[in-house]
Tab-separated table of N, CA and C in Angstrom:
chain	number	residue	atom	x	y	z
Z	1	GLN	N	-62.971	-23.596	45.354
Z	1	GLN	CA	-62.531	-22.412	44.635
Z	1	GLN	C	-62.673	-21.187	45.523
Z	2	VAL	N	-61.641	-20.366	45.505
Z	2	VAL	CA	-61.649	-19.124	46.264
Z	2	VAL	C	-61.450	-17.964	45.299
Z	3	GLN	N	-62.242	-16.938	45.468
Z	3	GLN	CA	-62.114	-15.747	44.636
Z	3	GLN	C	-61.670	-14.568	45.500
Z	4	LEU	N	-60.733	-13.808	44.975
Z	4	LEU	CA	-60.269	-12.587	45.625
Z	4	LEU	C	-60.581	-11.413	44.708
Z	5	VAL	N	-61.240	-10.411	45.250
Z	5	VAL	CA	-61.608	-9.245	44.466
Z	5	VAL	C	-61.031	-8.002	45.122
Z	6	GLU	N	-60.197	-7.283	44.360
Z	6	GLU	CA	-59.583	-6.052	44.858
Z	6	GLU	C	-60.405	-4.848	44.420
Z	7	SER	N	-60.269	-3.781	45.166
Z	7	SER	CA	-60.876	-2.508	44.802
Z	7	SER	C	-60.081	-1.377	45.437
Z	8	GLY	N	-60.275	-0.170	44.899
Z	8	GLY	CA	-59.673	1.003	45.525
Z	8	GLY	C	-58.490	1.592	44.797
Z	9	GLY	N	-58.057	1.004	43.717
Z	9	GLY	CA	-56.941	1.583	42.985
Z	9	GLY	C	-57.355	2.846	42.259
Z	10	GLY	N	-56.385	3.516	41.655
Z	10	GLY	CA	-56.686	4.723	40.903
Z	10	GLY	C	-55.486	5.613	40.731
Z	11	LEU	N	-55.758	6.844	40.342
Z	11	LEU	CA	-54.716	7.849	40.109
Z	11	LEU	C	-54.688	8.822	41.280
Z	12	VAL	N	-53.497	9.074	41.797
Z	12	VAL	CA	-53.350	9.989	42.926
Z	12	VAL	C	-52.069	10.788	42.741
Z	13	GLN	N	-52.052	11.988	43.261
Z	13	GLN	CA	-50.851	12.818	43.180
Z	13	GLN	C	-49.829	12.386	44.229
Z	14	PRO	N	-48.558	12.670	43.981
Z	14	PRO	CA	-47.536	12.367	44.993
Z	14	PRO	C	-47.883	13.004	46.328
Z	15	GLY	N	-47.689	12.235	47.393
Z	15	GLY	CA	-48.049	12.699	48.722
Z	15	GLY	C	-49.467	12.357	49.133
Z	16	GLY	N	-50.242	11.876	48.190
Z	16	GLY	CA	-51.630	11.538	48.471
Z	16	GLY	C	-51.793	10.162	49.090
Z	17	SER	N	-53.057	9.774	49.254
Z	17	SER	CA	-53.383	8.509	49.894
Z	17	SER	C	-54.400	7.723	49.071
Z	18	LEU	N	-54.325	6.415	49.217
Z	18	LEU	CA	-55.307	5.497	48.646
Z	18	LEU	C	-55.508	4.355	49.625
Z	19	ARG	N	-56.686	3.754	49.541
Z	19	ARG	CA	-56.981	2.586	50.377
Z	19	ARG	C	-57.421	1.453	49.466
Z	20	LEU	N	-56.660	0.374	49.483
Z	20	LEU	CA	-57.012	-0.814	48.708
Z	20	LEU	C	-57.749	-1.799	49.604
Z	21	SER	N	-58.711	-2.478	49.006
Z	21	SER	CA	-59.462	-3.495	49.738
Z	21	SER	C	-59.456	-4.801	48.953
Z	22	CYS	N	-59.546	-5.896	49.687
Z	22	CYS	CA	-59.597	-7.224	49.080
Z	22	CYS	C	-60.616	-8.045	49.841
Z	23	ALA	N	-61.521	-8.672	49.096
Z	23	ALA	CA	-62.542	-9.509	49.704
Z	23	ALA	C	-62.422	-10.925	49.162
Z	24	ALA	N	-62.386	-11.888	50.062
Z	24	ALA	CA	-62.285	-13.295	49.677
Z	24	ALA	C	-63.641	-13.960	49.818
Z	25	SER	N	-63.962	-14.825	48.855
Z	25	SER	CA	-65.214	-15.565	48.911
Z	25	SER	C	-65.007	-16.949	48.323
Z	26	GLY	N	-65.951	-17.848	48.609
Z	26	GLY	CA	-65.846	-19.205	48.089
Z	26	GLY	C	-65.707	-20.214	49.219
Z	27	SER	N	-65.043	-21.318	48.917
Z	27	SER	CA	-64.876	-22.406	49.883
Z	27	SER	C	-63.706	-22.095	50.814
Z	28	ILE	N	-64.016	-21.348	51.857
Z	28	ILE	CA	-62.975	-20.896	52.780
Z	28	ILE	C	-63.196	-21.495	54.155
Z	29	PHE	N	-62.216	-22.236	54.617
Z	29	PHE	CA	-62.256	-22.794	55.967
Z	29	PHE	C	-61.398	-21.964	56.912
Z	30	GLY	N	-60.711	-21.016	56.322
Z	30	GLY	CA	-59.857	-20.121	57.089
Z	30	GLY	C	-58.794	-19.574	56.151
Z	31	ILE	N	-58.225	-18.456	56.513
Z	31	ILE	CA	-57.159	-17.853	55.716
Z	31	ILE	C	-55.954	-17.644	56.615
Z	32	HIS	N	-54.850	-18.266	56.255
Z	32	HIS	CA	-53.645	-18.184	57.078
Z	32	HIS	C	-52.975	-16.828	56.914
Z	33	VAL	N	-52.558	-16.515	55.740
Z	33	VAL	CA	-51.865	-15.256	55.463
Z	33	VAL	C	-52.573	-14.536	54.326
Z	34	MET	N	-52.711	-13.253	54.472
Z	34	MET	CA	-53.179	-12.394	53.374
Z	34	MET	C	-52.109	-11.345	53.137
Z	35	GLY	N	-52.018	-10.935	51.891
Z	35	GLY	CA	-50.977	-9.959	51.601
Z	35	GLY	C	-51.219	-9.213	50.313
Z	36	TRP	N	-50.397	-8.214	50.095
Z	36	TRP	CA	-50.415	-7.419	48.871
Z	36	TRP	C	-49.050	-7.517	48.198
Z	37	TYR	N	-49.077	-7.788	46.931
Z	37	TYR	CA	-47.891	-7.749	46.089
Z	37	TYR	C	-48.119	-6.673	45.039
Z	38	ARG	N	-47.041	-6.225	44.437
Z	38	ARG	CA	-47.173	-5.266	43.340
Z	38	ARG	C	-46.156	-5.573	42.257
Z	39	GLN	N	-46.527	-5.163	41.050
Z	39	GLN	CA	-45.636	-5.356	39.912
Z	39	GLN	C	-45.669	-4.115	39.039
Z	40	ALA	N	-44.521	-3.492	38.925
Z	40	ALA	CA	-44.372	-2.325	38.058
Z	40	ALA	C	-43.907	-2.794	36.680
Z	41	PRO	N	-44.134	-1.990	35.649
Z	41	PRO	CA	-43.716	-2.386	34.301
Z	41	PRO	C	-42.221	-2.701	34.249
Z	42	GLY	N	-41.899	-3.849	33.683
Z	42	GLY	CA	-40.510	-4.234	33.539
Z	42	GLY	C	-39.842	-4.748	34.786
Z	43	LYS	N	-40.623	-4.885	35.859
Z	43	LYS	CA	-40.044	-5.353	37.118
Z	43	LYS	C	-40.751	-6.622	37.588
Z	44	GLU	N	-40.098	-7.339	38.497
Z	44	GLU	CA	-40.694	-8.541	39.049
Z	44	GLU	C	-41.737	-8.179	40.117
Z	45	ARG	N	-42.658	-9.100	40.312
Z	45	ARG	CA	-43.648	-8.904	41.367
Z	45	ARG	C	-42.949	-8.958	42.721
Z	46	GLU	N	-43.307	-8.019	43.595
Z	46	GLU	CA	-42.666	-7.955	44.910
Z	46	GLU	C	-43.699	-7.865	46.019
Z	47	LEU	N	-43.307	-8.376	47.176
Z	47	LEU	CA	-44.171	-8.294	48.342
Z	47	LEU	C	-44.205	-6.867	48.858
Z	48	VAL	N	-45.401	-6.386	49.139
Z	48	VAL	CA	-45.577	-5.062	49.725
Z	48	VAL	C	-45.813	-5.183	51.228
Z	49	ALA	N	-46.778	-6.008	51.592
Z	49	ALA	CA	-47.112	-6.199	53.002
Z	49	ALA	C	-47.919	-7.473	53.144
Z	50	GLN	N	-47.825	-8.096	54.309
Z	50	GLN	CA	-48.620	-9.282	54.573
Z	50	GLN	C	-49.012	-9.309	56.043
Z	51	ILE	N	-50.091	-10.054	56.325
Z	51	ILE	CA	-50.601	-10.140	57.685
Z	51	ILE	C	-51.116	-11.551	57.928
Z	52	THR	N	-50.774	-12.117	59.062
Z	52	THR	CA	-51.249	-13.456	59.399
Z	52	THR	C	-52.617	-13.376	60.061
Z	53	ARG	N	-53.229	-14.520	60.249
Z	53	ARG	CA	-54.543	-14.566	60.872
Z	53	ARG	C	-54.491	-14.110	62.319
Z	54	PHE	N	-53.293	-14.090	62.904
Z	54	PHE	CA	-53.126	-13.655	64.286
Z	54	PHE	C	-52.727	-12.188	64.371
Z	55	GLY	N	-52.598	-11.527	63.206
Z	55	GLY	CA	-52.330	-10.102	63.203
Z	55	GLY	C	-50.881	-9.701	63.060
Z	56	SER	N	-49.993	-10.655	62.913
Z	56	SER	CA	-48.594	-10.313	62.705
Z	56	SER	C	-48.403	-9.761	61.306
Z	57	THR	N	-47.639	-8.676	61.209
Z	57	THR	CA	-47.466	-8.007	59.926
Z	57	THR	C	-46.011	-7.973	59.492
Z	58	ASN	N	-45.835	-7.811	58.197
Z	58	ASN	CA	-44.516	-7.713	57.601
Z	58	ASN	C	-44.621	-6.749	56.421
Z	59	TYR	N	-43.680	-5.808	56.332
Z	59	TYR	CA	-43.719	-4.800	55.277
Z	59	TYR	C	-42.396	-4.768	54.506
Z	60	ALA	N	-42.497	-4.431	53.252
Z	60	ALA	CA	-41.293	-4.136	52.477
Z	60	ALA	C	-40.665	-2.870	53.047
Z	61	ASP	N	-39.345	-2.807	53.030
Z	61	ASP	CA	-38.661	-1.632	53.578
Z	61	ASP	C	-39.120	-0.340	52.905
Z	62	SER	N	-39.427	-0.428	51.622
Z	62	SER	CA	-39.790	0.765	50.858
Z	62	SER	C	-41.124	1.378	51.264
Z	63	VAL	N	-41.956	0.627	51.990
Z	63	VAL	CA	-43.271	1.155	52.365
Z	63	VAL	C	-43.452	1.300	53.868
Z	64	LYS	N	-42.472	0.872	54.651
Z	64	LYS	CA	-42.584	0.968	56.110
Z	64	LYS	C	-42.810	2.413	56.536
Z	65	GLY	N	-43.765	2.590	57.436
Z	65	GLY	CA	-44.088	3.920	57.929
Z	65	GLY	C	-45.082	4.672	57.060
Z	66	ARG	N	-45.356	4.157	55.864
Z	66	ARG	CA	-46.305	4.829	54.962
Z	66	ARG	C	-47.560	3.986	54.711
Z	67	PHE	N	-47.391	2.676	54.671
Z	67	PHE	CA	-48.505	1.768	54.386
Z	67	PHE	C	-48.880	1.009	55.659
Z	68	THR	N	-50.180	0.726	55.787
Z	68	THR	CA	-50.669	-0.057	56.921
Z	68	THR	C	-51.628	-1.124	56.406
Z	69	ILE	N	-51.341	-2.373	56.769
Z	69	ILE	CA	-52.188	-3.479	56.349
Z	69	ILE	C	-53.066	-3.905	57.525
Z	70	SER	N	-54.300	-4.299	57.217
Z	70	SER	CA	-55.215	-4.759	58.254
Z	70	SER	C	-56.153	-5.795	57.643
Z	71	ARG	N	-56.801	-6.564	58.494
Z	71	ARG	CA	-57.727	-7.575	57.993
Z	71	ARG	C	-58.827	-7.822	59.006
Z	72	ASP	N	-59.935	-8.339	58.486
Z	72	ASP	CA	-61.067	-8.725	59.319
Z	72	ASP	C	-61.285	-10.217	59.084
Z	73	ASN	N	-60.887	-11.034	60.033
Z	73	ASN	CA	-60.973	-12.489	59.851
Z	73	ASN	C	-62.422	-12.961	59.709
Z	74	ALA	N	-63.324	-12.328	60.394
Z	74	ALA	CA	-64.726	-12.741	60.338
Z	74	ALA	C	-65.330	-12.488	58.963
Z	75	LYS	N	-64.870	-11.444	58.298
Z	75	LYS	CA	-65.429	-11.073	56.994
Z	75	LYS	C	-64.540	-11.513	55.830
Z	76	ASN	N	-63.361	-12.061	56.148
Z	76	ASN	CA	-62.405	-12.467	55.100
Z	76	ASN	C	-62.058	-11.296	54.185
Z	77	THR	N	-61.781	-10.178	54.793
Z	77	THR	CA	-61.402	-8.992	54.034
Z	77	THR	C	-60.074	-8.442	54.531
Z	78	MET	N	-59.435	-7.675	53.681
Z	78	MET	CA	-58.134	-7.091	53.991
Z	78	MET	C	-58.051	-5.719	53.359
Z	79	ASN	N	-57.370	-4.814	54.047
Z	79	ASN	CA	-57.188	-3.467	53.517
Z	79	ASN	C	-55.719	-3.079	53.529
Z	80	LEU	N	-55.365	-2.176	52.662
Z	80	LEU	CA	-54.028	-1.589	52.645
Z	80	LEU	C	-54.193	-0.088	52.559
Z	81	GLN	N	-53.894	0.598	53.639
Z	81	GLN	CA	-53.932	2.043	53.650
Z	81	GLN	C	-52.568	2.558	53.209
Z	82	MET	N	-52.558	3.316	52.127
Z	82	MET	CA	-51.300	3.807	51.561
Z	82	MET	C	-51.275	5.321	51.674
Z	83	ASN	N	-50.346	5.833	52.442
Z	83	ASN	CA	-50.176	7.269	52.635
Z	83	ASN	C	-48.837	7.722	52.066
Z	84	SER	N	-48.707	9.009	51.893
Z	84	SER	CA	-47.457	9.603	51.389
Z	84	SER	C	-46.965	8.868	50.145
Z	85	LEU	N	-47.867	8.674	49.216
Z	85	LEU	CA	-47.541	7.903	48.025
Z	85	LEU	C	-46.496	8.604	47.171
Z	86	LYS	N	-45.650	7.791	46.554
Z	86	LYS	CA	-44.570	8.274	45.700
Z	86	LYS	C	-44.746	7.721	44.291
Z	87	PRO	N	-44.178	8.383	43.304
Z	87	PRO	CA	-44.284	7.862	41.931
Z	87	PRO	C	-43.774	6.423	41.815
Z	88	GLU	N	-42.789	6.055	42.609
Z	88	GLU	CA	-42.264	4.692	42.541
Z	88	GLU	C	-43.206	3.643	43.135
Z	89	ASP	N	-44.300	4.087	43.713
Z	89	ASP	CA	-45.329	3.154	44.182
Z	89	ASP	C	-46.267	2.743	43.045
Z	90	THR	N	-46.119	3.382	41.908
Z	90	THR	CA	-46.957	3.050	40.757
Z	90	THR	C	-46.745	1.605	40.331
Z	91	ALA	N	-47.837	0.850	40.273
Z	91	ALA	CA	-47.766	-0.567	39.931
Z	91	ALA	C	-49.176	-1.146	39.912
Z	92	VAL	N	-49.259	-2.377	39.452
Z	92	VAL	CA	-50.480	-3.149	39.635
Z	92	VAL	C	-50.345	-3.875	40.967
Z	93	TYR	N	-51.333	-3.701	41.823
Z	93	TYR	CA	-51.320	-4.310	43.147
Z	93	TYR	C	-52.222	-5.541	43.164
Z	94	TYR	N	-51.680	-6.631	43.673
Z	94	TYR	CA	-52.393	-7.902	43.698
Z	94	TYR	C	-52.640	-8.350	45.133
Z	95	CYS	N	-53.850	-8.781	45.372
Z	95	CYS	CA	-54.212	-9.379	46.652
Z	95	CYS	C	-53.833	-10.859	46.615
Z	96	TYR	N	-53.335	-11.332	47.732
Z	96	TYR	CA	-52.912	-12.732	47.849
Z	96	TYR	C	-53.477	-13.321	49.134
Z	97	ALA	N	-53.846	-14.594	49.070
Z	97	ALA	CA	-54.319	-15.273	50.271
Z	97	ALA	C	-53.843	-16.715	50.286
Z	98	SER	N	-53.392	-17.135	51.441
Z	98	SER	CA	-53.036	-18.532	51.660
Z	98	SER	C	-54.207	-19.147	52.430
Z	99	VAL	N	-55.035	-19.878	51.690
Z	99	VAL	CA	-56.313	-20.334	52.213
Z	99	VAL	C	-56.198	-21.743	52.779
Z	100	ILE	N	-56.801	-21.959	53.928
Z	100	ILE	CA	-56.826	-23.277	54.544
Z	100	ILE	C	-57.935	-24.090	53.884
Z	101	THR	N	-57.584	-25.271	53.381
Z	101	THR	CA	-58.547	-26.094	52.671
Z	101	THR	C	-59.285	-27.027	53.630
Z	102	ALA	N	-60.297	-27.723	53.106
Z	102	ALA	CA	-61.083	-28.646	53.919
Z	102	ALA	C	-60.223	-29.772	54.486
Z	103	SER	N	-59.144	-30.127	53.772
Z	103	SER	CA	-58.266	-31.210	54.217
Z	103	SER	C	-57.185	-30.715	55.175
Z	104	GLY	N	-57.188	-29.419	55.423
Z	104	GLY	CA	-56.207	-28.865	56.343
Z	104	GLY	C	-54.945	-28.349	55.683
Z	105	GLY	N	-54.879	-28.447	54.365
Z	105	GLY	CA	-53.724	-27.939	53.641
Z	105	GLY	C	-53.872	-26.461	53.326
Z	106	LEU	N	-52.922	-25.937	52.565
Z	106	LEU	CA	-52.947	-24.536	52.173
Z	106	LEU	C	-53.013	-24.412	50.662
Z	107	SER	N	-53.794	-23.474	50.200
Z	107	SER	CA	-53.930	-23.229	48.766
Z	107	SER	C	-53.763	-21.743	48.514
Z	108	SER	N	-52.950	-21.392	47.519
Z	108	SER	CA	-52.702	-19.977	47.212
Z	108	SER	C	-53.724	-19.441	46.232
Z	109	SER	N	-54.204	-18.244	46.500
Z	109	SER	CA	-55.146	-17.582	45.603
Z	109	SER	C	-54.686	-16.161	45.347
Z	110	TRP	N	-54.968	-15.672	44.141
Z	110	TRP	CA	-54.582	-14.321	43.738
Z	110	TRP	C	-55.781	-13.580	43.185
Z	111	GLY	N	-55.803	-12.275	43.417
Z	111	GLY	CA	-56.793	-11.435	42.786
Z	111	GLY	C	-56.355	-11.052	41.391
Z	112	GLN	N	-57.212	-10.292	40.706
Z	112	GLN	CA	-56.937	-9.939	39.315
Z	112	GLN	C	-56.029	-8.728	39.197
Z	113	GLY	N	-55.843	-8.021	40.282
Z	113	GLY	CA	-54.966	-6.853	40.281
Z	113	GLY	C	-55.724	-5.553	40.129
Z	114	THR	N	-55.200	-4.504	40.739
Z	114	THR	CA	-55.771	-3.172	40.609
Z	114	THR	C	-54.639	-2.172	40.404
Z	115	GLN	N	-54.832	-1.272	39.460
Z	115	GLN	CA	-53.780	-0.333	39.097
Z	115	GLN	C	-53.726	0.834	40.071
Z	116	VAL	N	-52.524	1.134	40.531
Z	116	VAL	CA	-52.271	2.322	41.333
Z	116	VAL	C	-51.256	3.175	40.569
Z	117	THR	N	-51.633	4.406	40.288
Z	117	THR	CA	-50.750	5.322	39.563
Z	117	THR	C	-50.553	6.578	40.392
Z	118	VAL	N	-49.292	6.888	40.672
Z	118	VAL	CA	-48.960	8.077	41.449
Z	118	VAL	C	-48.240	9.040	40.514
Z	119	SER	N	-48.927	10.117	40.198
Z	119	SER	CA	-48.383	11.046	39.213
Z	119	SER	C	-49.024	12.416	39.386
Z	120	SER	N	-48.243	13.450	39.080
Z	120	SER	CA	-48.791	14.800	39.111
Z	120	SER	C	-49.263	15.219	37.732
């Protein structure tokens, strides 16, 4: 079992910044990919950013240049620095991890989500 715990969400004004964090714990033999997804009311969950264990990153076009994803493989943690926030960034943000199992396979894990609200 792997647990992902997010923190750092909240209310911020347009143009402001927030930093989300995700910590993984449990039976972890390694984490292949970690990422952030978000889901706004009435919309489907979408990928925001992801990072591989080797540091390769991928961002949604809507957040490129504003958000930065990073991770610490030794600590099994991940951060998302969000700058120049816009009202359309308002959503529940979910941490995701593709965890390497003892048998060498991959298992997907999700956090419980943290609310980010961008409003004046």
